[in-house]
């Protein structure tokens, strides 16, 4: 579910009084520009992406990859995280993660709520309407290796489980097969889990820093 992301002129903040420091996105007056006007004014959009991982008996890490439905209005047929969507108003990030896990991959809610926040990917890209700054809050969710996701909202054509090293190689070999921001989240996952390392990649520092640099 791509959802209707909150677009605003101020970054998310920790809402006072929420147990556990729940991050809530606070609408700013610029939100009145409307969902389709955000890119014209450079106001921010937010989303959540969940890396659904499993570990086999030999200790090898695997990641579930979704292929977007061909009738999706945006990026049809491209590869994506198993669970991803825009951040709507009225839900905390963790609440939205649980909702998207149930809707997109039929992950039980009690399992979905064990997803761990692991950081954020920030970027800006050019659209026909202007520049759009975006922040993707990233989560890792470990499921049993026997688990198989099932799409329930019609937005995913298929799922495939891949060894993490092969999934990262797939991004490098054919980046156009991936939804662009989902490729960034995969690269971030590769850095965090040591698939990319500074000894083997001379651009390691640039990669690691640019993924988390706020758009100017």
mmCIF file with all atom_site columns, C-alpha atoms in Angstrom:
data_model
loop_
_atom_site.group_PDB
_atom_site.id
_atom_site.type_symbol
_atom_site.label_atom_id
_atom_site.label_alt_id
_atom_site.label_comp_id
_atom_site.label_asym_id
_atom_site.label_entity_id
_atom_site.label_seq_id
_atom_site.pdbx_PDB_ins_code
_atom_site.Cartn_x
_atom_site.Cartn_y
_atom_site.Cartn_z
_atom_site.occupancy
_atom_site.B_iso_or_equiv
_atom_site.pdbx_formal_charge
_atom_site.auth_seq_id
_atom_site.auth_comp_id
_atom_site.auth_asym_id
_atom_site.auth_atom_id
_atom_site.pdbx_PDB_model_num
ATOM 1   C CA . UNK A 1 1   ? 0.000  0.000   0.000   1.00 0.00 ? 1   UNK A CA 1
ATOM 2   C CA . UNK A 1 2   ? 1.652  3.256   -1.136  1.00 0.00 ? 2   UNK A CA 1
ATOM 3   C CA . UNK A 1 3   ? -0.735 5.197   1.099   1.00 0.00 ? 3   UNK A CA 1
ATOM 4   C CA . UNK A 1 4   ? -0.946 8.966   1.307   1.00 0.00 ? 4   UNK A CA 1
ATOM 5   C CA . UNK A 1 5   ? 2.315  10.140  2.863   1.00 0.00 ? 5   UNK A CA 1
ATOM 6   C CA . UNK A 1 6   ? 2.342  13.094  5.200   1.00 0.00 ? 6   UNK A CA 1
ATOM 7   C CA . UNK A 1 7   ? 3.954  16.036  3.441   1.00 0.00 ? 7   UNK A CA 1
ATOM 8   C CA . UNK A 1 8   ? 5.239  18.745  5.661   1.00 0.00 ? 8   UNK A CA 1
ATOM 9   C CA . UNK A 1 9   ? 7.827  21.456  6.057   1.00 0.00 ? 9   UNK A CA 1
ATOM 10  C CA . UNK A 1 10  ? 9.194  20.267  9.400   1.00 0.00 ? 10  UNK A CA 1
ATOM 11  C CA . UNK A 1 11  ? 10.899 16.979  10.284  1.00 0.00 ? 11  UNK A CA 1
ATOM 12  C CA . UNK A 1 12  ? 9.208  14.347  12.456  1.00 0.00 ? 12  UNK A CA 1
ATOM 13  C CA . UNK A 1 13  ? 9.660  14.830  16.181  1.00 0.00 ? 13  UNK A CA 1
ATOM 14  C CA . UNK A 1 14  ? 9.143  12.805  19.339  1.00 0.00 ? 14  UNK A CA 1
ATOM 15  C CA . UNK A 1 15  ? 5.677  13.580  20.596  1.00 0.00 ? 15  UNK A CA 1
ATOM 16  C CA . UNK A 1 16  ? 5.671  14.554  24.262  1.00 0.00 ? 16  UNK A CA 1
ATOM 17  C CA . UNK A 1 17  ? 3.987  12.165  26.651  1.00 0.00 ? 17  UNK A CA 1
ATOM 18  C CA . UNK A 1 18  ? 4.068  9.107   24.391  1.00 0.00 ? 18  UNK A CA 1
ATOM 19  C CA . UNK A 1 19  ? 5.403  6.027   26.126  1.00 0.00 ? 19  UNK A CA 1
ATOM 20  C CA . UNK A 1 20  ? 8.589  4.774   24.567  1.00 0.00 ? 20  UNK A CA 1
ATOM 21  C CA . UNK A 1 21  ? 9.181  8.009   22.645  1.00 0.00 ? 21  UNK A CA 1
ATOM 22  C CA . UNK A 1 22  ? 6.906  7.189   19.729  1.00 0.00 ? 22  UNK A CA 1
ATOM 23  C CA . UNK A 1 23  ? 7.776  9.294   16.696  1.00 0.00 ? 23  UNK A CA 1
ATOM 24  C CA . UNK A 1 24  ? 4.734  10.973  15.243  1.00 0.00 ? 24  UNK A CA 1
ATOM 25  C CA . UNK A 1 25  ? 4.683  13.076  12.103  1.00 0.00 ? 25  UNK A CA 1
ATOM 26  C CA . UNK A 1 26  ? 3.276  16.481  12.884  1.00 0.00 ? 26  UNK A CA 1
ATOM 27  C CA . UNK A 1 27  ? 1.419  18.175  10.008  1.00 0.00 ? 27  UNK A CA 1
ATOM 28  C CA . UNK A 1 28  ? 2.728  21.626  9.134   1.00 0.00 ? 28  UNK A CA 1
ATOM 29  C CA . UNK A 1 29  ? 0.732  24.447  7.511   1.00 0.00 ? 29  UNK A CA 1
ATOM 30  C CA . UNK A 1 30  ? 2.385  23.638  4.168   1.00 0.00 ? 30  UNK A CA 1
ATOM 31  C CA . UNK A 1 31  ? 0.396  20.404  4.141   1.00 0.00 ? 31  UNK A CA 1
ATOM 32  C CA . UNK A 1 32  ? -2.522 22.529  2.976   1.00 0.00 ? 32  UNK A CA 1
ATOM 33  C CA . UNK A 1 33  ? -0.836 22.599  -0.413  1.00 0.00 ? 33  UNK A CA 1
ATOM 34  C CA . UNK A 1 34  ? -2.349 19.155  -0.919  1.00 0.00 ? 34  UNK A CA 1
ATOM 35  C CA . UNK A 1 35  ? -0.976 15.717  -1.625  1.00 0.00 ? 35  UNK A CA 1
ATOM 36  C CA . UNK A 1 36  ? -0.230 16.494  -5.253  1.00 0.00 ? 36  UNK A CA 1
ATOM 37  C CA . UNK A 1 37  ? 1.271  19.924  -4.610  1.00 0.00 ? 37  UNK A CA 1
ATOM 38  C CA . UNK A 1 38  ? 4.018  18.799  -2.250  1.00 0.00 ? 38  UNK A CA 1
ATOM 39  C CA . UNK A 1 39  ? 6.676  18.290  -4.889  1.00 0.00 ? 39  UNK A CA 1
ATOM 40  C CA . UNK A 1 40  ? 6.216  21.819  -6.206  1.00 0.00 ? 40  UNK A CA 1
ATOM 41  C CA . UNK A 1 41  ? 7.135  23.336  -2.853  1.00 0.00 ? 41  UNK A CA 1
ATOM 42  C CA . UNK A 1 42  ? 9.843  20.903  -1.782  1.00 0.00 ? 42  UNK A CA 1
ATOM 43  C CA . UNK A 1 43  ? 7.995  19.733  1.328   1.00 0.00 ? 43  UNK A CA 1
ATOM 44  C CA . UNK A 1 44  ? 8.936  16.369  2.777   1.00 0.00 ? 44  UNK A CA 1
ATOM 45  C CA . UNK A 1 45  ? 7.291  12.975  2.410   1.00 0.00 ? 45  UNK A CA 1
ATOM 46  C CA . UNK A 1 46  ? 7.777  9.971   4.669   1.00 0.00 ? 46  UNK A CA 1
ATOM 47  C CA . UNK A 1 47  ? 7.448  6.219   4.327   1.00 0.00 ? 47  UNK A CA 1
ATOM 48  C CA . UNK A 1 48  ? 8.264  2.941   6.057   1.00 0.00 ? 48  UNK A CA 1
ATOM 49  C CA . UNK A 1 49  ? 10.154 0.029   4.486   1.00 0.00 ? 49  UNK A CA 1
ATOM 50  C CA . UNK A 1 50  ? 10.449 -3.350  6.188   1.00 0.00 ? 50  UNK A CA 1
ATOM 51  C CA . UNK A 1 51  ? 13.234 -5.812  5.406   1.00 0.00 ? 51  UNK A CA 1
ATOM 52  C CA . UNK A 1 52  ? 11.704 -9.227  6.116   1.00 0.00 ? 52  UNK A CA 1
ATOM 53  C CA . UNK A 1 53  ? 14.599 -11.536 6.966   1.00 0.00 ? 53  UNK A CA 1
ATOM 54  C CA . UNK A 1 54  ? 15.118 -15.158 7.909   1.00 0.00 ? 54  UNK A CA 1
ATOM 55  C CA . UNK A 1 55  ? 18.104 -17.305 8.841   1.00 0.00 ? 55  UNK A CA 1
ATOM 56  C CA . UNK A 1 56  ? 18.567 -20.871 7.585   1.00 0.00 ? 56  UNK A CA 1
ATOM 57  C CA . UNK A 1 57  ? 19.971 -23.804 9.564   1.00 0.00 ? 57  UNK A CA 1
ATOM 58  C CA . UNK A 1 58  ? 23.500 -22.965 8.435   1.00 0.00 ? 58  UNK A CA 1
ATOM 59  C CA . UNK A 1 59  ? 23.177 -19.410 9.730   1.00 0.00 ? 59  UNK A CA 1
ATOM 60  C CA . UNK A 1 60  ? 22.879 -17.787 6.302   1.00 0.00 ? 60  UNK A CA 1
ATOM 61  C CA . UNK A 1 61  ? 20.711 -14.673 6.066   1.00 0.00 ? 61  UNK A CA 1
ATOM 62  C CA . UNK A 1 62  ? 17.894 -14.456 3.534   1.00 0.00 ? 62  UNK A CA 1
ATOM 63  C CA . UNK A 1 63  ? 15.571 -11.605 2.584   1.00 0.00 ? 63  UNK A CA 1
ATOM 64  C CA . UNK A 1 64  ? 12.074 -11.688 1.103   1.00 0.00 ? 64  UNK A CA 1
ATOM 65  C CA . UNK A 1 65  ? 11.661 -9.558  -2.040  1.00 0.00 ? 65  UNK A CA 1
ATOM 66  C CA . UNK A 1 66  ? 8.339  -8.462  -3.517  1.00 0.00 ? 66  UNK A CA 1
ATOM 67  C CA . UNK A 1 67  ? 7.571  -7.955  -7.205  1.00 0.00 ? 67  UNK A CA 1
ATOM 68  C CA . UNK A 1 68  ? 5.061  -5.154  -7.542  1.00 0.00 ? 68  UNK A CA 1
ATOM 69  C CA . UNK A 1 69  ? 1.796  -5.892  -9.343  1.00 0.00 ? 69  UNK A CA 1
ATOM 70  C CA . UNK A 1 70  ? 1.699  -4.979  -13.026 1.00 0.00 ? 70  UNK A CA 1
ATOM 71  C CA . UNK A 1 71  ? -1.414 -2.860  -12.502 1.00 0.00 ? 71  UNK A CA 1
ATOM 72  C CA . UNK A 1 72  ? 0.246  -0.638  -9.900  1.00 0.00 ? 72  UNK A CA 1
ATOM 73  C CA . UNK A 1 73  ? 0.130  2.994   -11.066 1.00 0.00 ? 73  UNK A CA 1
ATOM 74  C CA . UNK A 1 74  ? 3.749  3.541   -9.986  1.00 0.00 ? 74  UNK A CA 1
ATOM 75  C CA . UNK A 1 75  ? 6.736  1.288   -10.748 1.00 0.00 ? 75  UNK A CA 1
ATOM 76  C CA . UNK A 1 76  ? 4.672  -1.720  -11.910 1.00 0.00 ? 76  UNK A CA 1
ATOM 77  C CA . UNK A 1 77  ? 6.542  -5.018  -12.005 1.00 0.00 ? 77  UNK A CA 1
ATOM 78  C CA . UNK A 1 78  ? 9.638  -3.715  -10.226 1.00 0.00 ? 78  UNK A CA 1
ATOM 79  C CA . UNK A 1 79  ? 11.279 -5.310  -7.199  1.00 0.00 ? 79  UNK A CA 1
ATOM 80  C CA . UNK A 1 80  ? 10.552 -3.897  -3.768  1.00 0.00 ? 80  UNK A CA 1
ATOM 81  C CA . UNK A 1 81  ? 10.851 -4.627  -0.070  1.00 0.00 ? 81  UNK A CA 1
ATOM 82  C CA . UNK A 1 82  ? 8.457  -7.294  1.156   1.00 0.00 ? 82  UNK A CA 1
ATOM 83  C CA . UNK A 1 83  ? 6.549  -4.575  3.008   1.00 0.00 ? 83  UNK A CA 1
ATOM 84  C CA . UNK A 1 84  ? 6.648  -0.863  2.209   1.00 0.00 ? 84  UNK A CA 1
ATOM 85  C CA . UNK A 1 85  ? 4.290  2.076   2.143   1.00 0.00 ? 85  UNK A CA 1
ATOM 86  C CA . UNK A 1 86  ? 3.716  5.750   2.749   1.00 0.00 ? 86  UNK A CA 1
ATOM 87  C CA . UNK A 1 87  ? 3.292  7.073   6.280   1.00 0.00 ? 87  UNK A CA 1
ATOM 88  C CA . UNK A 1 88  ? -0.307 8.244   6.792   1.00 0.00 ? 88  UNK A CA 1
ATOM 89  C CA . UNK A 1 89  ? -1.451 10.812  9.307   1.00 0.00 ? 89  UNK A CA 1
ATOM 90  C CA . UNK A 1 90  ? -2.924 9.473   12.530  1.00 0.00 ? 90  UNK A CA 1
ATOM 91  C CA . UNK A 1 91  ? -0.657 6.427   12.949  1.00 0.00 ? 91  UNK A CA 1
ATOM 92  C CA . UNK A 1 92  ? 2.687  6.017   14.650  1.00 0.00 ? 92  UNK A CA 1
ATOM 93  C CA . UNK A 1 93  ? 5.454  4.496   12.541  1.00 0.00 ? 93  UNK A CA 1
ATOM 94  C CA . UNK A 1 94  ? 5.248  1.187   14.423  1.00 0.00 ? 94  UNK A CA 1
ATOM 95  C CA . UNK A 1 95  ? 1.479  1.070   14.010  1.00 0.00 ? 95  UNK A CA 1
ATOM 96  C CA . UNK A 1 96  ? 1.834  1.664   10.288  1.00 0.00 ? 96  UNK A CA 1
ATOM 97  C CA . UNK A 1 97  ? 4.493  -1.055  9.992   1.00 0.00 ? 97  UNK A CA 1
ATOM 98  C CA . UNK A 1 98  ? 2.169  -3.561  11.665  1.00 0.00 ? 98  UNK A CA 1
ATOM 99  C CA . UNK A 1 99  ? -0.748 -2.546  9.434   1.00 0.00 ? 99  UNK A CA 1
ATOM 100 C CA . UNK A 1 100 ? 1.299  -2.810  6.236   1.00 0.00 ? 100 UNK A CA 1
ATOM 101 C CA . UNK A 1 101 ? 2.754  -6.186  7.266   1.00 0.00 ? 101 UNK A CA 1
ATOM 102 C CA . UNK A 1 102 ? -0.739 -7.620  7.688   1.00 0.00 ? 102 UNK A CA 1
ATOM 103 C CA . UNK A 1 103 ? -2.108 -6.078  4.480   1.00 0.00 ? 103 UNK A CA 1
ATOM 104 C CA . UNK A 1 104 ? 0.816  -6.668  2.142   1.00 0.00 ? 104 UNK A CA 1
ATOM 105 C CA . UNK A 1 105 ? 2.315  -9.952  3.309   1.00 0.00 ? 105 UNK A CA 1
ATOM 106 C CA . UNK A 1 106 ? -0.200 -11.539 5.703   1.00 0.00 ? 106 UNK A CA 1
ATOM 107 C CA . UNK A 1 107 ? 2.328  -11.356 8.527   1.00 0.00 ? 107 UNK A CA 1
ATOM 108 C CA . UNK A 1 108 ? 0.544  -11.871 11.861  1.00 0.00 ? 108 UNK A CA 1
ATOM 109 C CA . UNK A 1 109 ? 0.226  -8.635  13.776  1.00 0.00 ? 109 UNK A CA 1
ATOM 110 C CA . UNK A 1 110 ? 2.001  -9.976  16.859  1.00 0.00 ? 110 UNK A CA 1
ATOM 111 C CA . UNK A 1 111 ? 4.978  -10.921 14.675  1.00 0.00 ? 111 UNK A CA 1
ATOM 112 C CA . UNK A 1 112 ? 4.868  -7.627  12.787  1.00 0.00 ? 112 UNK A CA 1
ATOM 113 C CA . UNK A 1 113 ? 5.117  -5.706  16.044  1.00 0.00 ? 113 UNK A CA 1
ATOM 114 C CA . UNK A 1 114 ? 8.543  -7.257  16.663  1.00 0.00 ? 114 UNK A CA 1
ATOM 115 C CA . UNK A 1 115 ? 9.977  -5.294  13.711  1.00 0.00 ? 115 UNK A CA 1
ATOM 116 C CA . UNK A 1 116 ? 13.003 -3.323  14.884  1.00 0.00 ? 116 UNK A CA 1
ATOM 117 C CA . UNK A 1 117 ? 13.672 0.262   13.720  1.00 0.00 ? 117 UNK A CA 1
ATOM 118 C CA . UNK A 1 118 ? 17.175 0.365   12.249  1.00 0.00 ? 118 UNK A CA 1
ATOM 119 C CA . UNK A 1 119 ? 17.506 3.894   10.884  1.00 0.00 ? 119 UNK A CA 1
ATOM 120 C CA . UNK A 1 120 ? 16.343 5.983   7.959   1.00 0.00 ? 120 UNK A CA 1
ATOM 121 C CA . UNK A 1 121 ? 17.305 6.512   4.332   1.00 0.00 ? 121 UNK A CA 1
ATOM 122 C CA . UNK A 1 122 ? 17.024 10.100  3.098   1.00 0.00 ? 122 UNK A CA 1
ATOM 123 C CA . UNK A 1 123 ? 17.141 11.304  -0.471  1.00 0.00 ? 123 UNK A CA 1
ATOM 124 C CA . UNK A 1 124 ? 15.759 13.777  -2.956  1.00 0.00 ? 124 UNK A CA 1
ATOM 125 C CA . UNK A 1 125 ? 14.660 13.037  -6.482  1.00 0.00 ? 125 UNK A CA 1
ATOM 126 C CA . UNK A 1 126 ? 13.308 14.975  -9.416  1.00 0.00 ? 126 UNK A CA 1
ATOM 127 C CA . UNK A 1 127 ? 9.732  14.467  -10.558 1.00 0.00 ? 127 UNK A CA 1
ATOM 128 C CA . UNK A 1 128 ? 7.745  16.118  -13.303 1.00 0.00 ? 128 UNK A CA 1
ATOM 129 C CA . UNK A 1 129 ? 6.338  18.394  -10.613 1.00 0.00 ? 129 UNK A CA 1
ATOM 130 C CA . UNK A 1 130 ? 9.634  19.392  -9.011  1.00 0.00 ? 130 UNK A CA 1
ATOM 131 C CA . UNK A 1 131 ? 12.093 18.174  -6.380  1.00 0.00 ? 131 UNK A CA 1
ATOM 132 C CA . UNK A 1 132 ? 10.755 15.812  -3.728  1.00 0.00 ? 132 UNK A CA 1
ATOM 133 C CA . UNK A 1 133 ? 12.703 15.208  -0.488  1.00 0.00 ? 133 UNK A CA 1
ATOM 134 C CA . UNK A 1 134 ? 11.863 11.900  1.156   1.00 0.00 ? 134 UNK A CA 1
ATOM 135 C CA . UNK A 1 135 ? 12.692 9.997   4.310   1.00 0.00 ? 135 UNK A CA 1
ATOM 136 C CA . UNK A 1 136 ? 12.198 6.244   4.574   1.00 0.00 ? 136 UNK A CA 1
ATOM 137 C CA . UNK A 1 137 ? 12.147 4.811   8.082   1.00 0.00 ? 137 UNK A CA 1
ATOM 138 C CA . UNK A 1 138 ? 13.709 1.345   7.839   1.00 0.00 ? 138 UNK A CA 1
ATOM 139 C CA . UNK A 1 139 ? 12.813 -1.708  9.906   1.00 0.00 ? 139 UNK A CA 1
ATOM 140 C CA . UNK A 1 140 ? 14.208 -5.237  10.100  1.00 0.00 ? 140 UNK A CA 1
ATOM 141 C CA . UNK A 1 141 ? 11.767 -8.047  10.836  1.00 0.00 ? 141 UNK A CA 1
ATOM 142 C CA . UNK A 1 142 ? 13.086 -11.571 11.401  1.00 0.00 ? 142 UNK A CA 1
ATOM 143 C CA . UNK A 1 143 ? 10.567 -14.326 10.652  1.00 0.00 ? 143 UNK A CA 1
ATOM 144 C CA . UNK A 1 144 ? 10.919 -18.128 10.853  1.00 0.00 ? 144 UNK A CA 1
ATOM 145 C CA . UNK A 1 145 ? 12.684 -19.570 7.821   1.00 0.00 ? 145 UNK A CA 1
ATOM 146 C CA . UNK A 1 146 ? 9.583  -21.661 7.118   1.00 0.00 ? 146 UNK A CA 1
ATOM 147 C CA . UNK A 1 147 ? 7.385  -18.559 6.806   1.00 0.00 ? 147 UNK A CA 1
ATOM 148 C CA . UNK A 1 148 ? 6.069  -17.560 3.382   1.00 0.00 ? 148 UNK A CA 1
ATOM 149 C CA . UNK A 1 149 ? 4.384  -14.173 2.839   1.00 0.00 ? 149 UNK A CA 1
ATOM 150 C CA . UNK A 1 150 ? 1.030  -14.016 1.071   1.00 0.00 ? 150 UNK A CA 1
ATOM 151 C CA . UNK A 1 151 ? -0.230 -10.795 -0.476  1.00 0.00 ? 151 UNK A CA 1
ATOM 152 C CA . UNK A 1 152 ? -3.761 -9.836  0.523   1.00 0.00 ? 152 UNK A CA 1
ATOM 153 C CA . UNK A 1 153 ? -4.250 -6.382  -1.017  1.00 0.00 ? 153 UNK A CA 1
ATOM 154 C CA . UNK A 1 154 ? -3.493 -7.164  -4.674  1.00 0.00 ? 154 UNK A CA 1
ATOM 155 C CA . UNK A 1 155 ? -0.466 -4.867  -4.837  1.00 0.00 ? 155 UNK A CA 1
ATOM 156 C CA . UNK A 1 156 ? 2.173  -7.610  -5.106  1.00 0.00 ? 156 UNK A CA 1
ATOM 157 C CA . UNK A 1 157 ? 2.483  -10.035 -8.007  1.00 0.00 ? 157 UNK A CA 1
ATOM 158 C CA . UNK A 1 158 ? 4.827  -12.451 -6.222  1.00 0.00 ? 158 UNK A CA 1
ATOM 159 C CA . UNK A 1 159 ? 7.361  -12.883 -3.431  1.00 0.00 ? 159 UNK A CA 1
ATOM 160 C CA . UNK A 1 160 ? 10.734 -14.556 -3.575  1.00 0.00 ? 160 UNK A CA 1
ATOM 161 C CA . UNK A 1 161 ? 13.209 -15.349 -0.830  1.00 0.00 ? 161 UNK A CA 1
ATOM 162 C CA . UNK A 1 162 ? 16.833 -14.716 -1.738  1.00 0.00 ? 162 UNK A CA 1
ATOM 163 C CA . UNK A 1 163 ? 20.119 -15.125 0.116   1.00 0.00 ? 163 UNK A CA 1
ATOM 164 C CA . UNK A 1 164 ? 21.033 -11.641 1.264   1.00 0.00 ? 164 UNK A CA 1
ATOM 165 C CA . UNK A 1 165 ? 24.296 -11.660 -0.686  1.00 0.00 ? 165 UNK A CA 1
ATOM 166 C CA . UNK A 1 166 ? 22.451 -12.572 -3.900  1.00 0.00 ? 166 UNK A CA 1
ATOM 167 C CA . UNK A 1 167 ? 19.828 -9.874  -3.351  1.00 0.00 ? 167 UNK A CA 1
ATOM 168 C CA . UNK A 1 168 ? 22.553 -7.249  -3.037  1.00 0.00 ? 168 UNK A CA 1
ATOM 169 C CA . UNK A 1 169 ? 24.251 -8.568  -6.181  1.00 0.00 ? 169 UNK A CA 1
ATOM 170 C CA . UNK A 1 170 ? 20.907 -8.321  -7.987  1.00 0.00 ? 170 UNK A CA 1
ATOM 171 C CA . UNK A 1 171 ? 20.749 -4.596  -7.186  1.00 0.00 ? 171 UNK A CA 1
ATOM 172 C CA . UNK A 1 172 ? 24.259 -4.065  -8.535  1.00 0.00 ? 172 UNK A CA 1
ATOM 173 C CA . UNK A 1 173 ? 23.715 -6.139  -11.666 1.00 0.00 ? 173 UNK A CA 1
ATOM 174 C CA . UNK A 1 174 ? 20.295 -4.817  -12.668 1.00 0.00 ? 174 UNK A CA 1
ATOM 175 C CA . UNK A 1 175 ? 19.337 -1.669  -10.731 1.00 0.00 ? 175 UNK A CA 1
ATOM 176 C CA . UNK A 1 176 ? 16.584 -0.828  -13.228 1.00 0.00 ? 176 UNK A CA 1
ATOM 177 C CA . UNK A 1 177 ? 14.700 -3.946  -12.087 1.00 0.00 ? 177 UNK A CA 1
ATOM 178 C CA . UNK A 1 178 ? 14.199 -2.305  -8.688  1.00 0.00 ? 178 UNK A CA 1
ATOM 179 C CA . UNK A 1 179 ? 11.961 0.484   -7.480  1.00 0.00 ? 179 UNK A CA 1
ATOM 180 C CA . UNK A 1 180 ? 14.593 3.205   -7.028  1.00 0.00 ? 180 UNK A CA 1
ATOM 181 C CA . UNK A 1 181 ? 14.094 3.947   -3.347  1.00 0.00 ? 181 UNK A CA 1
ATOM 182 C CA . UNK A 1 182 ? 13.809 0.237   -2.546  1.00 0.00 ? 182 UNK A CA 1
ATOM 183 C CA . UNK A 1 183 ? 17.245 -0.266  -4.080  1.00 0.00 ? 183 UNK A CA 1
ATOM 184 C CA . UNK A 1 184 ? 18.567 2.348   -1.646  1.00 0.00 ? 184 UNK A CA 1
ATOM 185 C CA . UNK A 1 185 ? 17.022 0.479   1.281   1.00 0.00 ? 185 UNK A CA 1
ATOM 186 C CA . UNK A 1 186 ? 18.649 -2.748  0.039   1.00 0.00 ? 186 UNK A CA 1
ATOM 187 C CA . UNK A 1 187 ? 22.044 -1.028  -0.097  1.00 0.00 ? 187 UNK A CA 1
ATOM 188 C CA . UNK A 1 188 ? 21.515 0.250   3.449   1.00 0.00 ? 188 UNK A CA 1
ATOM 189 C CA . UNK A 1 189 ? 20.654 -3.296  4.535   1.00 0.00 ? 189 UNK A CA 1
ATOM 190 C CA . UNK A 1 190 ? 23.834 -4.563  2.867   1.00 0.00 ? 190 UNK A CA 1
ATOM 191 C CA . UNK A 1 191 ? 25.963 -2.015  4.737   1.00 0.00 ? 191 UNK A CA 1
ATOM 192 C CA . UNK A 1 192 ? 24.362 -2.757  8.103   1.00 0.00 ? 192 UNK A CA 1
ATOM 193 C CA . UNK A 1 193 ? 24.715 -6.536  7.738   1.00 0.00 ? 193 UNK A CA 1
ATOM 194 C CA . UNK A 1 194 ? 28.272 -6.455  6.462   1.00 0.00 ? 194 UNK A CA 1
ATOM 195 C CA . UNK A 1 195 ? 27.602 -7.579  2.900   1.00 0.00 ? 195 UNK A CA 1
ATOM 196 C CA . UNK A 1 196 ? 29.302 -4.368  1.815   1.00 0.00 ? 196 UNK A CA 1
ATOM 197 C CA . UNK A 1 197 ? 32.439 -3.638  3.774   1.00 0.00 ? 197 UNK A CA 1
ATOM 198 C CA . UNK A 1 198 ? 35.141 -0.957  3.687   1.00 0.00 ? 198 UNK A CA 1
ATOM 199 C CA . UNK A 1 199 ? 37.933 -3.374  2.738   1.00 0.00 ? 199 UNK A CA 1
ATOM 200 C CA . UNK A 1 200 ? 36.229 -4.456  -0.479  1.00 0.00 ? 200 UNK A CA 1
ATOM 201 C CA . UNK A 1 201 ? 34.518 -1.230  -1.524  1.00 0.00 ? 201 UNK A CA 1
ATOM 202 C CA . UNK A 1 202 ? 36.592 1.949   -1.920  1.00 0.00 ? 202 UNK A CA 1
ATOM 203 C CA . UNK A 1 203 ? 33.390 4.040   -2.030  1.00 0.00 ? 203 UNK A CA 1
ATOM 204 C CA . UNK A 1 204 ? 32.122 2.580   1.247   1.00 0.00 ? 204 UNK A CA 1
ATOM 205 C CA . UNK A 1 205 ? 32.212 5.861   3.211   1.00 0.00 ? 205 UNK A CA 1
ATOM 206 C CA . UNK A 1 206 ? 30.443 7.775   0.460   1.00 0.00 ? 206 UNK A CA 1
ATOM 207 C CA . UNK A 1 207 ? 27.760 5.086   0.184   1.00 0.00 ? 207 UNK A CA 1
ATOM 208 C CA . UNK A 1 208 ? 27.196 4.868   3.935   1.00 0.00 ? 208 UNK A CA 1
ATOM 209 C CA . UNK A 1 209 ? 27.039 8.622   4.447   1.00 0.00 ? 209 UNK A CA 1
ATOM 210 C CA . UNK A 1 210 ? 24.993 9.601   1.401   1.00 0.00 ? 210 UNK A CA 1
ATOM 211 C CA . UNK A 1 211 ? 22.204 7.173   2.333   1.00 0.00 ? 211 UNK A CA 1
ATOM 212 C CA . UNK A 1 212 ? 21.561 9.155   5.495   1.00 0.00 ? 212 UNK A CA 1
ATOM 213 C CA . UNK A 1 213 ? 22.320 12.707  4.423   1.00 0.00 ? 213 UNK A CA 1
ATOM 214 C CA . UNK A 1 214 ? 19.404 15.106  4.661   1.00 0.00 ? 214 UNK A CA 1
ATOM 215 C CA . UNK A 1 215 ? 18.531 16.601  1.270   1.00 0.00 ? 215 UNK A CA 1
ATOM 216 C CA . UNK A 1 216 ? 19.820 20.150  0.959   1.00 0.00 ? 216 UNK A CA 1
#
